[in-house]
Coordinates of C-alpha atoms in Angstrom, one line a residue:
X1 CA 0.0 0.0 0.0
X2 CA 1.3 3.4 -1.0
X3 CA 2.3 6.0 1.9
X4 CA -0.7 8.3 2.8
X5 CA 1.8 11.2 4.1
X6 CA -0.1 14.8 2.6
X7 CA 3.1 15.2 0.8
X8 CA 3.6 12.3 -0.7
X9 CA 0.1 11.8 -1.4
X10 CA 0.3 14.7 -3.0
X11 CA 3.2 14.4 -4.7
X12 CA 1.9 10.7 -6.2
X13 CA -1.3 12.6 -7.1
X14 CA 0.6 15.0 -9.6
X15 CA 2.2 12.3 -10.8
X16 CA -1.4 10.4 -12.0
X17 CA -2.5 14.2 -13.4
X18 CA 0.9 13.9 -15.4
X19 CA 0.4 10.6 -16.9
X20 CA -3.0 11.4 -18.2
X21 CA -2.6 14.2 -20.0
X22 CA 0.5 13.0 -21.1
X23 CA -2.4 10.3 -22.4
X24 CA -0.1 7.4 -20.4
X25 CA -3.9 6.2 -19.4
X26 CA -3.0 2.3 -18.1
X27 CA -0.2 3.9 -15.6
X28 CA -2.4 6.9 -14.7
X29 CA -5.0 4.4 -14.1
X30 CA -3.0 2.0 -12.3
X31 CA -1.2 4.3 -9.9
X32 CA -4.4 6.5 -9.4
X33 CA -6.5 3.3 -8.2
X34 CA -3.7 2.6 -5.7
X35 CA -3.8 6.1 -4.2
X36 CA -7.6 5.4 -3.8
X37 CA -7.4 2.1 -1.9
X38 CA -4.4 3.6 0.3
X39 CA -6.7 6.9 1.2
X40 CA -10.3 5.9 0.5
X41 CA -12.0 9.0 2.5
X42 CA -9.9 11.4 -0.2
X43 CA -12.0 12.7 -3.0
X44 CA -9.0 13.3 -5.3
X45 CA -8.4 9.7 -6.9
X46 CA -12.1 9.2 -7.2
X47 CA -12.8 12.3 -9.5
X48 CA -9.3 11.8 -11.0
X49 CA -10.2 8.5 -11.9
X50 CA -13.0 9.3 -13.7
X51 CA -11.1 11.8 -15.8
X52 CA -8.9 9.5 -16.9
X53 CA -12.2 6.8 -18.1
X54 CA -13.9 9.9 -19.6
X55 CA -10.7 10.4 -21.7
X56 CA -10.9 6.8 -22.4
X57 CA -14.1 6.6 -23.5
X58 CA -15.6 4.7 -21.1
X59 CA -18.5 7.1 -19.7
X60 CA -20.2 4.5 -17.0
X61 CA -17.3 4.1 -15.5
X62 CA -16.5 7.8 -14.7
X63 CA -20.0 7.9 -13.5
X64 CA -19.2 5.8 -11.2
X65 CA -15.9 7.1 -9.9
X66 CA -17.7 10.2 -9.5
X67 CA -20.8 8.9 -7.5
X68 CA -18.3 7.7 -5.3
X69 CA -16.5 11.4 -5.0
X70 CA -20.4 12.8 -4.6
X71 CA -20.8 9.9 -1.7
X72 CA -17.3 11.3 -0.1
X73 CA -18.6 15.5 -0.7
X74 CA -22.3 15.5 -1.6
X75 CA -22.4 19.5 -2.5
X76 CA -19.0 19.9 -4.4
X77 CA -20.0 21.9 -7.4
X78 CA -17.2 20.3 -9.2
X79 CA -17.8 16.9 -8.3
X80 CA -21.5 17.4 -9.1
X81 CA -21.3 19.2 -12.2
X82 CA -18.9 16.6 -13.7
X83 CA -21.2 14.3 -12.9
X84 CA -24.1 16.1 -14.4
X85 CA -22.4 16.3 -17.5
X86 CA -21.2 12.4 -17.6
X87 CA -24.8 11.7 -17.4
X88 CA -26.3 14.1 -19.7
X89 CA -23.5 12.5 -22.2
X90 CA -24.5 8.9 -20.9
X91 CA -28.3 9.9 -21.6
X92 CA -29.7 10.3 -18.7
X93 CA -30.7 13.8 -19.2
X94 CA -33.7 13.6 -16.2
X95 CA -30.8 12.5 -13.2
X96 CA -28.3 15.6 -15.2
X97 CA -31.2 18.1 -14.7
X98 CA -31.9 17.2 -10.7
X99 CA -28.3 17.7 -10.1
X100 CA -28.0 21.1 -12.1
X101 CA -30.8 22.2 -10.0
X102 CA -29.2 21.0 -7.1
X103 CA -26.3 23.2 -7.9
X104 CA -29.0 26.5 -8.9
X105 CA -30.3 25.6 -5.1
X106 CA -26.7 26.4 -3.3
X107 CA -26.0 29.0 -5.6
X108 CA -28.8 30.6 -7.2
X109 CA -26.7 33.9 -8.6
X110 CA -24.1 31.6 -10.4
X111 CA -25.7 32.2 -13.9
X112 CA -23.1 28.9 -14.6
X113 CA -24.9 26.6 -13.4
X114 CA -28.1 28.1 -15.0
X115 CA -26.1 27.8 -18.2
X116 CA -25.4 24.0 -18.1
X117 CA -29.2 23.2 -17.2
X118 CA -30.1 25.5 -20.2
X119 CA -27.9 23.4 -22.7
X120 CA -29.4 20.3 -21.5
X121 CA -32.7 21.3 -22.1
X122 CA -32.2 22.6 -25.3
X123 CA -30.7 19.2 -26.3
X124 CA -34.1 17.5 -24.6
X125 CA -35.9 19.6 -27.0
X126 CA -37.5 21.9 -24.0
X127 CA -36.6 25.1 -25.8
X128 CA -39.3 27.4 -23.9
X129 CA -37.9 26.4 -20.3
X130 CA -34.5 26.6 -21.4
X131 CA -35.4 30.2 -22.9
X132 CA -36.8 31.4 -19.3
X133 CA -33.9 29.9 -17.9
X134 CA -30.8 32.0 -20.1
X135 CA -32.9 35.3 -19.5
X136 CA -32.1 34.7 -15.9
X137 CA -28.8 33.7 -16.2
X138 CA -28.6 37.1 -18.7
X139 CA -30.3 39.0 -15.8
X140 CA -27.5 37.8 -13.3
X141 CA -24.4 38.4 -15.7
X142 CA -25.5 40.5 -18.1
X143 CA -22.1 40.5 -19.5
X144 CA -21.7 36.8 -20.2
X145 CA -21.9 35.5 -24.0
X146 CA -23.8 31.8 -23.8
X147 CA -27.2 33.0 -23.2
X148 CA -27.4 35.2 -25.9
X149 CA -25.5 32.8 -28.5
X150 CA -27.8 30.1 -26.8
X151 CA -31.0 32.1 -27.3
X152 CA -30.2 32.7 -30.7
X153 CA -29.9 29.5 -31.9
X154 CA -32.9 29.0 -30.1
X155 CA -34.5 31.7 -32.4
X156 CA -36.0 33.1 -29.4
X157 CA -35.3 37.5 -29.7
X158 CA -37.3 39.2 -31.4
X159 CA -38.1 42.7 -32.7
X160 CA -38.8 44.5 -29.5
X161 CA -37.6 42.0 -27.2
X162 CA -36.5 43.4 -23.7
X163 CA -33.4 41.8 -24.4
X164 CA -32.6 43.6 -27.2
X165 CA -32.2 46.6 -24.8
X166 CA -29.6 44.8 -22.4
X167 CA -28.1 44.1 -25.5
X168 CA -27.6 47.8 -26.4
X169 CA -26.0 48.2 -23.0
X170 CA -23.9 46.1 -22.4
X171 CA -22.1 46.2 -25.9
X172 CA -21.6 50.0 -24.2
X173 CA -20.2 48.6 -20.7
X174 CA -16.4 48.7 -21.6
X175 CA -16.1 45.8 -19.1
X176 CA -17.3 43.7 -21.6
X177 CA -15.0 40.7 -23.2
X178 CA -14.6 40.5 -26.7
X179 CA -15.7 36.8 -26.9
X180 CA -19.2 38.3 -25.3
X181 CA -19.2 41.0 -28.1
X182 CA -18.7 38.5 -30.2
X183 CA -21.8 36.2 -29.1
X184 CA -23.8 39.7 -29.1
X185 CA -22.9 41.2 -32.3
X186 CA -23.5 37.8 -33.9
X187 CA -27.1 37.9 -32.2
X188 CA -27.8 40.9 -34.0
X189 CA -27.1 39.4 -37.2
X190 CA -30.2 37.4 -37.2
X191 CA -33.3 38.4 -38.4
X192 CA -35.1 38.9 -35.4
X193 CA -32.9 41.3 -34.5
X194 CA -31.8 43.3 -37.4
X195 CA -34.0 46.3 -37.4
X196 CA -32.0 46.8 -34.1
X197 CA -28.3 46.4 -35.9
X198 CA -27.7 50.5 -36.0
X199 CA -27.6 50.9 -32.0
X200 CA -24.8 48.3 -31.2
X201 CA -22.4 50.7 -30.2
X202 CA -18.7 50.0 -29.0
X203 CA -16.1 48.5 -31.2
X204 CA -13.5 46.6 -30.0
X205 CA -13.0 44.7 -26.7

């Protein structure tokens, strides 16, 4: 059994973060299972584990790496939007949803997690509540791009559309990042929105 010194653990750990992205998955594997077995309370191996079977391609075993990191921390946001994803991916969209809503309920002004429920509801075909649910994450980061490029591929602005005025200002908040402009300015190029092209305002970003 491996030593458990914080140090060394640590140390070991790096080493199994190495491996796999140097895509040495068998020997990531390998060493990160033994860290697990010598410190089973530690989240670490668990969630590392299943990043190294999402990378290979084995999705129902990362799921259950991280159901065993969710049993260890049951409200770590990284732990349970990991595992939100895996099972969105593994198509079970319904146990995804309770989780992201889980993670709206400990931190309902985090327009992230608002977000990552949106995208899997668009994908489940539920475009009106994903709609309702990026105008709240708009209304809580008003400077963030996904909900607008989200709505508009959701063809949901249209001519005199609140959000068309939000638009307008924060293309004028200089705070705003150029890959927002970009998602923005693209959202003005659709048709629903074009009679409002000529009050963009600000350039770069």
């Amino acid at each position: 059994m491996l030593p458990t010194h914080p140090a060394r653990f640590s140390e070991l750990f790096s080493k199994t973060q190495a491996l796999e992205k140097a895509g040495r998955l068998e020997e990531a594997r390998t060493l990160c299972r033994k860290l697990r077995d010598a410190a089973p309370k530690r989240v670490e191996p668990h969630f590392q584990l299943a990043r190294i079977e999402r990378r290979a391609g084995d999705i129902a075993a990362a799921i259950s790496h991280l159901r065993d990191a969710r049993a260890l921390k049951p409200e770590e946001p990284a732990i349970l939007s990991a595992l939100a994803d895996m099972l969105s991916a593994h198509g079970d969209d319904e146990e995804a949803l309770e989780i992201h809503d889980i993670l709206i309920r400990n931190a309902p002004r985090d327009a992230r997690y608002l977000i990552d429920k949106a995208l899997v509801l668009q994908r489940m075909g539920a475009f009106e509540e994903a709609d309702t649910i990026l105008r709240k994450a708009q209304a809580l980061d008003p400077l963030r791009g996904e909900p607008y490029r989200m709505l508009t591929a959701n063809r949901k602005v249209k001519p005199g559309d609140q959000l068309i005025g939000k638009m307008q200002a924060a293309l004028r908040n200089k705070k705003l990042s150029r890959s927002a402009r970009v998602e923005i300015c693209l959202l003005y190029t659709s048709d629903a929105a074009n009679e409002h092209r000529d009050v963009g305002g600000g350039g770069g970003g």
